[in-house]
Coordinates of N, CA and C in Angstrom, one line a residue:
M51 N 5.6 2.0 -14.8 CA 5.3 0.7 -14.2 C 5.9 0.7 -12.7
D52 N 5.2 0.1 -11.8 CA 5.7 -0.1 -10.5 C 6.7 -1.2 -10.4
S53 N 7.5 -1.0 -9.4 CA 8.5 -2.1 -9.1 C 8.7 -2.2 -7.6
F54 N 9.3 -3.3 -7.2 CA 9.4 -3.6 -5.7 C 10.5 -2.7 -5.2
G55 N 10.4 -2.4 -3.9 CA 11.4 -1.6 -3.1 C 12.0 -2.4 -2.1
D56 N 12.7 -1.7 -1.1 CA 13.4 -2.4 0.0 C 12.5 -2.8 1.1
D57 N 11.4 -2.2 1.3 CA 10.5 -2.5 2.4 C 9.7 -3.7 2.1
I58 N 9.8 -4.8 2.9 CA 9.0 -6.0 2.7 C 7.5 -5.9 2.8
N59 N 7.1 -5.0 3.7 CA 5.7 -4.8 3.9 C 5.0 -4.1 2.7
I60 N 5.7 -3.2 2.1 CA 5.3 -2.5 0.9 C 5.2 -3.5 -0.2
N61 N 6.2 -4.3 -0.3 CA 6.2 -5.3 -1.4 C 5.0 -6.3 -1.3
V62 N 4.8 -6.8 -0.1 CA 3.7 -7.7 0.1 C 2.3 -7.0 -0.2
G63 N 2.3 -5.7 0.2 CA 1.1 -4.9 0.0 C 0.8 -4.7 -1.5
M64 N 1.9 -4.5 -2.3 CA 1.7 -4.4 -3.7 C 1.1 -5.6 -4.4
I65 N 1.5 -6.8 -3.9 CA 0.9 -8.0 -4.4 C -0.5 -8.1 -3.9
R66 N -0.8 -7.8 -2.7 CA -2.2 -7.9 -2.2 C -3.1 -6.9 -2.9
K67 N -2.6 -5.8 -3.3 CA -3.4 -4.8 -4.0 C -3.8 -5.2 -5.4
R68 N -2.9 -5.9 -6.0 CA -3.2 -6.4 -7.4 C -3.8 -7.7 -7.5
L69 N -3.6 -8.5 -6.4 CA -4.2 -9.9 -6.4 C -5.2 -9.9 -5.2
N70 N -6.3 -9.4 -5.4 CA -7.3 -9.3 -4.4 C -8.1 -10.6 -4.2
T71 N -7.5 -11.5 -3.5 CA -8.2 -12.8 -3.2 C -7.9 -13.2 -1.8
E72 N -8.9 -13.9 -1.2 CA -8.7 -14.4 0.2 C -7.8 -15.7 0.2
R73 N -7.5 -16.3 -0.9 CA -6.7 -17.5 -1.0 C -5.2 -17.2 -1.0
L74 N -4.8 -15.9 -1.1 CA -3.4 -15.5 -1.0 C -2.9 -15.6 0.4
C75 N -2.0 -16.5 0.7 CA -1.4 -16.8 2.0 C 0.0 -16.2 2.1
N76 N 0.3 -15.7 3.3 CA 1.5 -15.0 3.6 C 2.1 -15.6 4.9
C77 N 3.3 -16.2 4.8 CA 3.9 -16.8 6.0 C 5.2 -16.0 6.3
S78 N 5.4 -15.6 7.5 CA 6.6 -14.7 7.8 C 7.6 -15.5 8.6
Y79 N 8.9 -15.2 8.4 CA 10.0 -15.9 9.1 C 11.0 -14.9 9.5
Q80 N 11.8 -15.2 10.5 CA 13.0 -14.4 10.9 C 14.2 -15.3 10.6
V81 N 15.1 -14.9 9.7 CA 16.2 -15.7 9.3 C 17.5 -14.9 9.6
G82 N 18.6 -15.7 9.8 CA 19.9 -15.1 10.1 C 20.3 -15.3 11.5
E83 N 21.6 -15.2 11.7 CA 22.2 -15.4 13.0 C 22.6 -14.1 13.6
L84 N 23.4 -13.3 13.0 CA 23.8 -12.0 13.5 C 22.8 -10.9 13.0
D85 N 22.5 -11.0 11.8 CA 21.6 -10.0 11.1 C 20.3 -10.6 10.9
K86 N 19.3 -10.5 11.8 CA 18.0 -11.0 11.7 C 17.2 -10.3 10.7
R87 N 16.8 -11.0 9.7 CA 16.0 -10.3 8.6 C 14.7 -11.0 8.4
K88 N 13.7 -10.2 8.1 CA 12.3 -10.8 7.9 C 12.2 -11.3 6.5
L89 N 11.6 -12.5 6.4 CA 11.4 -13.2 5.1 C 9.9 -13.6 5.0
S90 N 9.3 -13.3 3.9 CA 7.9 -13.7 3.7 C 7.8 -14.7 2.5
M91 N 6.9 -15.6 2.7 CA 6.6 -16.6 1.6 C 5.1 -16.4 1.3
L92 N 4.8 -16.2 0.0 CA 3.5 -16.0 -0.5 C 3.1 -17.1 -1.5
Y93 N 1.9 -17.6 -1.4 CA 1.4 -18.6 -2.3 C -0.1 -18.5 -2.3
I94 N -0.7 -19.0 -3.4 CA -2.2 -19.1 -3.5 C -2.6 -20.5 -3.0
K95 N -3.5 -20.5 -2.0 CA -3.9 -21.7 -1.4 C -4.8 -22.4 -2.5
G96 N -4.5 -23.7 -2.7 CA -5.2 -24.5 -3.7 C -4.6 -24.5 -5.0
R97 N -3.6 -23.6 -5.3 CA -2.9 -23.5 -6.5 C -1.5 -24.2 -6.4
A98 N -0.8 -23.7 -5.4 CA 0.6 -24.2 -5.2 C 0.5 -25.6 -4.5
P99 N 1.3 -26.6 -5.0 CA 1.2 -27.9 -4.4 C 1.6 -27.9 -2.9
N100 N 0.9 -28.7 -2.2 CA 1.1 -28.8 -0.7 C 2.5 -29.3 -0.4
F101 N 3.0 -30.3 -1.2 CA 4.4 -30.8 -0.9 C 5.4 -29.7 -1.1
L102 N 5.2 -28.8 -2.1 CA 6.1 -27.8 -2.4 C 6.1 -26.7 -1.3
I103 N 4.9 -26.4 -0.8 CA 4.8 -25.5 0.3 C 5.5 -26.0 1.6
E104 N 5.3 -27.3 1.9 CA 5.9 -27.9 3.0 C 7.5 -28.0 2.9
K105 N 7.9 -28.3 1.7 CA 9.4 -28.3 1.5 C 10.0 -27.0 1.7
V106 N 9.4 -25.9 1.1 CA 10.0 -24.6 1.3 C 9.9 -24.1 2.7
N107 N 8.8 -24.5 3.4 CA 8.6 -24.1 4.8 C 9.7 -24.8 5.7
Q108 N 10.0 -26.0 5.4 CA 11.0 -26.7 6.2 C 12.4 -26.1 5.9
Q109 N 12.7 -25.8 4.7 CA 14.0 -25.2 4.4 C 14.2 -23.8 5.0
L110 N 13.1 -23.0 5.0 CA 13.2 -21.7 5.5 C 13.3 -21.7 7.1
E111 N 12.7 -22.7 7.7 CA 12.8 -22.8 9.2 C 14.2 -23.3 9.6
K112 N 14.9 -24.0 8.7 CA 16.3 -24.5 9.0 C 17.4 -23.4 8.9
I113 N 17.1 -22.3 8.3 CA 18.1 -21.3 8.0 C 18.7 -20.7 9.3
K114 N 20.0 -20.9 9.5 CA 20.7 -20.4 10.7 C 21.7 -19.3 10.3
S115 N 22.2 -19.3 9.1 CA 23.2 -18.4 8.7 C 22.6 -17.1 8.2
D116 N 23.4 -16.0 8.1 CA 22.9 -14.8 7.5 C 22.6 -14.9 6.0
I117 N 21.6 -14.3 5.6 CA 21.2 -14.2 4.2 C 21.4 -12.8 3.7
E118 N 22.4 -12.7 2.7 CA 22.7 -11.3 2.2 C 22.5 -11.3 0.7
T119 N 22.6 -12.4 0.0 CA 22.4 -12.4 -1.5 C 21.4 -13.5 -1.9
I120 N 21.1 -13.5 -3.1 CA 20.2 -14.5 -3.7 C 20.9 -15.9 -3.6
D121 N 22.2 -15.9 -3.8 CA 23.0 -17.1 -3.8 C 23.0 -17.7 -2.4
D122 N 23.0 -16.9 -1.3 CA 23.0 -17.4 0.0 C 21.6 -18.2 0.3
L123 N 20.6 -17.6 -0.2 CA 19.2 -18.2 -0.1 C 19.1 -19.4 -1.0
N124 N 19.7 -19.3 -2.1 CA 19.6 -20.4 -3.1 C 20.3 -21.7 -2.5
K125 N 21.4 -21.5 -1.8 CA 22.1 -22.6 -1.2 C 21.3 -23.4 -0.2
Q126 N 20.3 -22.7 0.4 CA 19.5 -23.4 1.4 C 18.6 -24.4 0.8
F127 N 18.4 -24.3 -0.5 CA 17.5 -25.3 -1.2 C 18.3 -26.4 -1.8
G128 N 19.6 -26.5 -1.6 CA 20.4 -27.5 -2.1 C 21.0 -27.2 -3.5
Q129 N 22.0 -28.0 -3.9 CA 22.6 -27.7 -5.2 C 22.0 -28.5 -6.3
R130 N 21.8 -27.9 -7.5 CA 21.4 -28.6 -8.7 C 22.6 -29.0 -9.5
R131 N 22.8 -30.3 -9.6 CA 24.0 -30.7 -10.3 C 24.0 -30.5 -11.8
L132 N 22.9 -30.9 -12.4 CA 22.8 -30.9 -13.9 C 22.0 -29.8 -14.5
S133 N 21.5 -28.9 -13.7 CA 20.7 -27.8 -14.2 C 21.5 -26.5 -14.3
P134 N 21.4 -25.8 -15.4 CA 22.1 -24.6 -15.5 C 21.4 -23.4 -14.9
V135 N 20.3 -23.6 -14.2 CA 19.5 -22.5 -13.6 C 19.5 -22.7 -12.1
N136 N 19.3 -21.6 -11.3 CA 19.2 -21.6 -9.9 C 17.8 -22.0 -9.5
H137 N 17.6 -22.2 -8.2 CA 16.3 -22.6 -7.7 C 15.4 -21.4 -7.7
L138 N 16.0 -20.2 -7.6 CA 15.2 -18.9 -7.5 C 15.3 -18.0 -8.7
F139 N 14.2 -17.4 -9.1 CA 14.2 -16.4 -10.2 C 13.9 -15.1 -9.6
A140 N 14.7 -14.1 -9.8 CA 14.5 -12.7 -9.2 C 13.8 -11.9 -10.2
T141 N 12.7 -11.2 -9.8 CA 12.0 -10.2 -10.6 C 11.7 -9.0 -9.8
E142 N 11.7 -7.8 -10.4 CA 11.3 -6.6 -9.7 C 10.0 -6.1 -10.1
L143 N 9.3 -6.8 -11.0 CA 8.0 -6.4 -11.4 C 6.8 -7.1 -10.7
P144 N 5.9 -6.4 -10.1 CA 4.8 -7.1 -9.4 C 3.9 -7.9 -10.4
I145 N 3.8 -7.5 -11.6 CA 3.0 -8.2 -12.6 C 3.6 -9.6 -12.8
Q146 N 4.9 -9.7 -12.9 CA 5.5 -11.0 -13.1 C 5.4 -11.9 -11.9
A147 N 5.5 -11.3 -10.7 CA 5.4 -12.1 -9.5 C 4.0 -12.6 -9.4
I148 N 3.0 -11.8 -9.7 CA 1.6 -12.3 -9.6 C 1.3 -13.4 -10.7
H149 N 1.9 -13.2 -11.8 CA 1.7 -14.3 -12.9 C 2.3 -15.6 -12.4
S150 N 3.5 -15.5 -11.7 CA 4.1 -16.7 -11.2 C 3.2 -17.3 -10.1
L151 N 2.6 -16.5 -9.2 CA 1.7 -17.1 -8.2 C 0.5 -17.8 -8.9
K152 N 0.0 -17.2 -10.0 CA -1.1 -17.9 -10.6 C -0.7 -19.2 -11.4
K153 N 0.6 -19.3 -11.6 CA 1.2 -20.5 -12.3 C 1.7 -21.5 -11.2
N154 N 1.1 -21.5 -10.0 CA 1.4 -22.5 -9.0 C 2.8 -22.4 -8.4
R155 N 3.3 -21.2 -8.4 CA 4.7 -21.0 -7.8 C 4.6 -20.3 -6.5
I156 N 5.7 -20.3 -5.8 CA 5.8 -19.6 -4.5 C 6.7 -18.4 -4.7
V157 N 6.3 -17.3 -4.1 CA 7.1 -16.1 -4.1 C 7.6 -15.7 -2.8
L158 N 8.9 -15.4 -2.7 CA 9.6 -15.1 -1.5 C 10.0 -13.6 -1.5
F159 N 9.9 -12.9 -0.4 CA 10.4 -11.6 -0.2 C 11.3 -11.5 1.0
L160 N 12.5 -10.9 0.8 CA 13.5 -10.7 1.8 C 13.5 -9.2 2.1
D161 N 13.5 -8.9 3.4 CA 13.6 -7.5 3.8 C 14.8 -6.8 3.3
N162 N 14.7 -5.6 2.9 CA 15.8 -4.8 2.4 C 16.4 -5.4 1.1
F163 N 15.5 -6.0 0.3 CA 15.9 -6.6 -0.9 C 14.8 -6.3 -2.0
P164 N 15.1 -5.5 -3.0 CA 14.1 -5.0 -3.9 C 13.7 -6.0 -5.0
Y165 N 13.6 -7.2 -4.7 CA 13.2 -8.2 -5.7 C 12.2 -9.2 -5.1
A166 N 11.4 -9.8 -5.9 CA 10.6 -11.0 -5.5 C 11.4 -12.2 -6.0
L167 N 11.5 -13.2 -5.2 CA 12.2 -14.5 -5.6 C 11.1 -15.5 -5.9
V168 N 11.1 -16.0 -7.1 CA 10.1 -17.0 -7.5 C 10.7 -18.4 -7.4
F169 N 10.0 -19.3 -6.7 CA 10.4 -20.7 -6.6 C 9.3 -21.6 -7.0
P170 N 9.6 -22.7 -7.8 CA 10.9 -23.0 -8.4 C 11.1 -22.3 -9.7
N171 N 12.4 -22.2 -10.1 CA 12.8 -21.6 -11.4 C 13.1 -22.7 -12.4
L172 N 12.5 -22.6 -13.5 CA 12.7 -23.6 -14.6 C 13.5 -23.0 -15.7
I173 N 14.1 -23.8 -16.5 CA 15.0 -23.3 -17.6 C 14.2 -22.5 -18.6
W174 N 12.9 -22.9 -18.8 CA 12.1 -22.2 -19.8 C 11.8 -20.8 -19.4
D175 N 11.8 -20.5 -18.1 CA 11.6 -19.1 -17.6 C 12.6 -18.2 -18.1
M176 N 13.8 -18.7 -18.5 CA 14.8 -17.8 -19.0 C 14.5 -17.2 -20.4
F177 N 13.6 -17.9 -21.1 CA 13.3 -17.5 -22.5 C 11.9 -16.9 -22.6
R178 N 11.2 -16.7 -21.4 CA 9.9 -16.2 -21.4 C 9.9 -14.9 -20.7
S179 N 9.2 -13.9 -21.2 CA 9.0 -12.6 -20.5 C 7.5 -12.3 -20.3
E180 N 7.2 -11.7 -19.2 CA 5.8 -11.4 -19.0 C 5.3 -10.4 -20.0
N181 N 6.2 -9.6 -20.6 CA 5.7 -8.6 -21.6 C 5.3 -9.3 -22.9
D182 N 5.7 -10.6 -23.1 CA 5.3 -11.3 -24.3 C 3.8 -11.4 -24.4
R183 N 3.1 -11.4 -23.3 CA 1.6 -11.6 -23.3 C 0.9 -10.4 -23.9
N184 N 1.6 -9.3 -24.1 CA 1.0 -8.1 -24.7 C 1.0 -8.2 -26.2
F185 N 1.7 -9.2 -26.8 CA 1.8 -9.3 -28.3 C 0.9 -10.4 -28.7
P186 N 0.5 -10.5 -30.0 CA -0.2 -11.6 -30.5 C 0.6 -12.9 -30.3
R187 N -0.2 -14.1 -30.3 CA 0.5 -15.3 -30.0 C 1.6 -15.7 -30.9
V188 N 1.4 -15.4 -32.2 CA 2.4 -15.8 -33.2 C 3.7 -15.0 -33.0
L189 N 3.5 -13.7 -32.7 CA 4.7 -12.8 -32.5 C 5.4 -13.2 -31.2
A190 N 4.6 -13.5 -30.1 CA 5.2 -14.0 -28.8 C 6.0 -15.3 -29.0
L191 N 5.4 -16.2 -29.8 CA 6.1 -17.4 -30.1 C 7.4 -17.2 -30.8
M192 N 7.4 -16.3 -31.8 CA 8.6 -16.0 -32.6 C 9.7 -15.4 -31.7
L193 N 9.3 -14.5 -30.8 CA 10.2 -13.9 -29.9 C 10.9 -15.0 -29.0
R194 N 10.1 -15.9 -28.5 CA 10.7 -17.0 -27.7 C 11.6 -17.9 -28.5
I195 N 11.3 -18.2 -29.8 CA 12.1 -19.0 -30.6 C 13.4 -18.3 -30.9
F196 N 13.4 -16.9 -31.2 CA 14.6 -16.2 -31.4 C 15.5 -16.2 -30.2
R197 N 14.9 -16.1 -29.0 CA 15.7 -16.2 -27.8 C 16.4 -17.5 -27.6
V198 N 15.7 -18.6 -27.9 CA 16.3 -19.9 -27.9 C 17.5 -20.0 -28.9
I199 N 17.2 -19.6 -30.1 CA 18.2 -19.6 -31.2 C 19.4 -18.8 -30.8
G200 N 19.2 -17.6 -30.2 CA 20.3 -16.7 -29.8 C 21.1 -17.4 -28.7
A201 N 20.5 -18.0 -27.7 CA 21.2 -18.7 -26.7 C 22.0 -19.9 -27.2
V202 N 21.4 -20.7 -28.1 CA 22.2 -21.8 -28.7 C 23.3 -21.3 -29.5
A203 N 23.1 -20.2 -30.3 CA 24.2 -19.7 -31.1 C 25.3 -19.1 -30.3
T204 N 25.0 -18.5 -29.2 CA 26.0 -17.9 -28.3 C 26.9 -19.0 -27.7
I205 N 26.3 -20.1 -27.4 CA 27.0 -21.2 -26.8 C 27.9 -22.0 -27.8
I206 N 27.3 -22.2 -29.0 CA 27.9 -23.2 -30.0 C 28.9 -22.5 -30.9
L207 N 28.5 -21.3 -31.5 CA 29.3 -20.7 -32.6 C 30.7 -20.4 -32.2
P208 N 31.0 -19.7 -31.0 CA 32.4 -19.5 -30.7 C 33.3 -20.7 -30.6
A209 N 32.7 -21.8 -30.0 CA 33.5 -23.0 -29.9 C 33.7 -23.7 -31.2
L210 N 32.6 -23.6 -32.1 CA 32.7 -24.2 -33.4 C 33.8 -23.5 -34.3
Y211 N 33.8 -22.2 -34.2 CA 34.8 -21.4 -34.9 C 36.2 -21.8 -34.5
V212 N 36.5 -21.9 -33.2 CA 37.8 -22.2 -32.7 C 38.2 -23.7 -33.1
A213 N 37.2 -24.6 -33.0 CA 37.5 -25.9 -33.4 C 37.8 -26.0 -34.9
L214 N 37.1 -25.3 -35.7 CA 37.3 -25.4 -37.2 C 38.7 -24.8 -37.6
V215 N 39.0 -23.7 -37.0 CA 40.2 -23.0 -37.3 C 41.4 -23.6 -36.8
S216 N 41.4 -24.1 -35.5 CA 42.6 -24.7 -34.9 C 42.9 -26.1 -35.4
I217 N 41.9 -26.9 -35.6 CA 42.0 -28.3 -36.0 C 42.2 -28.4 -37.5
N218 N 41.3 -27.7 -38.2 CA 41.4 -27.8 -39.7 C 41.6 -26.4 -40.3
P219 N 42.9 -26.0 -40.3 CA 43.2 -24.6 -40.8 C 42.8 -24.5 -42.3
G220 N 42.7 -25.6 -43.0 CA 42.4 -25.6 -44.5 C 41.0 -25.0 -44.7
I221 N 40.1 -25.2 -43.7 CA 38.7 -24.7 -43.8 C 38.7 -23.1 -43.8
F222 N 39.6 -22.6 -43.1 CA 39.7 -21.1 -43.0 C 40.3 -20.6 -44.3
R223 N 39.5 -20.0 -45.1 CA 40.0 -19.7 -46.5 C 41.1 -18.7 -46.5
T224 N 42.0 -18.9 -47.5 CA 43.2 -18.1 -47.6 C 42.9 -16.7 -47.8
D225 N 41.9 -16.4 -48.6 CA 41.5 -15.0 -48.8 C 41.1 -14.3 -47.5
L226 N 40.3 -15.0 -46.7 CA 39.9 -14.4 -45.4 C 41.1 -14.3 -44.5
A227 N 42.0 -15.2 -44.5 CA 43.2 -15.1 -43.6 C 44.1 -14.0 -44.0
L228 N 44.2 -13.8 -45.3 CA 45.0 -12.6 -45.7 C 44.3 -11.3 -45.4
F229 N 43.0 -11.3 -45.5 CA 42.3 -10.1 -45.2 C 42.4 -9.7 -43.7
V230 N 42.3 -10.7 -42.8 CA 42.5 -10.5 -41.4 C 43.9 -10.0 -41.1
A231 N 44.9 -10.7 -41.7 CA 46.3 -10.3 -41.5 C 46.6 -8.8 -42.0
N232 N 46.0 -8.5 -43.2 CA 46.1 -7.2 -43.7 C 45.5 -6.1 -42.9
S233 N 44.4 -6.4 -42.2 CA 43.7 -5.5 -41.4 C 44.5 -5.1 -40.2
R234 N 45.4 -6.0 -39.7 CA 46.2 -5.8 -38.5 C 47.5 -5.1 -38.9
E235 N 47.8 -4.9 -40.2 CA 49.1 -4.4 -40.6 C 49.4 -3.0 -40.1
G236 N 48.4 -2.2 -40.0 CA 48.7 -0.8 -39.6 C 48.6 -0.6 -38.1
I237 N 48.4 -1.6 -37.3 CA 48.3 -1.5 -35.9 C 49.7 -1.5 -35.3
F238 N 50.0 -0.5 -34.5 CA 51.3 -0.4 -33.8 C 51.0 -0.5 -32.3
L239 N 51.7 -1.5 -31.7 CA 51.6 -1.7 -30.3 C 52.7 -0.9 -29.6
Y240 N 52.4 0.0 -28.8 CA 53.3 0.8 -28.0 C 53.8 0.0 -26.8
R241 N 55.0 -0.4 -26.8 CA 55.6 -1.1 -25.7 C 56.8 -0.3 -25.2
P242 N 56.7 0.5 -24.1 CA 57.8 1.4 -23.6 C 59.0 0.6 -23.1
F243 N 58.8 -0.7 -22.7 CA 59.9 -1.4 -22.1 C 60.7 -2.1 -23.1
L244 N 60.3 -2.1 -24.4 CA 61.1 -2.6 -25.5 C 61.8 -1.5 -26.3
K245 N 63.0 -1.7 -26.6 CA 63.7 -0.7 -27.5 C 63.5 -1.1 -28.9
P246 N 63.3 -0.1 -29.8 CA 63.1 -0.4 -31.2 C 64.4 -0.9 -31.8
F247 N 64.3 -1.7 -32.8 CA 65.5 -2.3 -33.5 C 66.1 -1.3 -34.4

């Protein structure tokens, strides 16, 4: 599979090669103060909302500082207070960038940066992969459900374990506590600064 490289012209060309339509628009910018870098904004005319294009255009024209990372560019779009995701989603696959363009999104390319940056990024995008479309719908849906369950379990289970054990030690069964203590019995910690008794 192909992936994006460091040259912005090659990256834009990869999108144009796979998405052969006259409605694909490309706007170029020069951003940065000391290190002038080329930045391109791609969208499909008639698909991406006009207010979103104007908003991104205004924010990109206001950039005065140097852009070196995704976080630097993300700060130009403002801070999201209650959202756990950034404004931008980075992908190195042309297929995923084209799919995002078809879903009314805007794709940004930064020179010497081997990723396409999709705007806006939604929380559901974290649980969806472009490769899911290669599977039957039922299997793709199951994969997404397992990703959501895995994310929720990763967040909740460690905190739940600590809460149950520290607040209610009676819930932590004696047999299990003895098993854990017994498993640590043979472990010897080497501490050269302490003298043995």
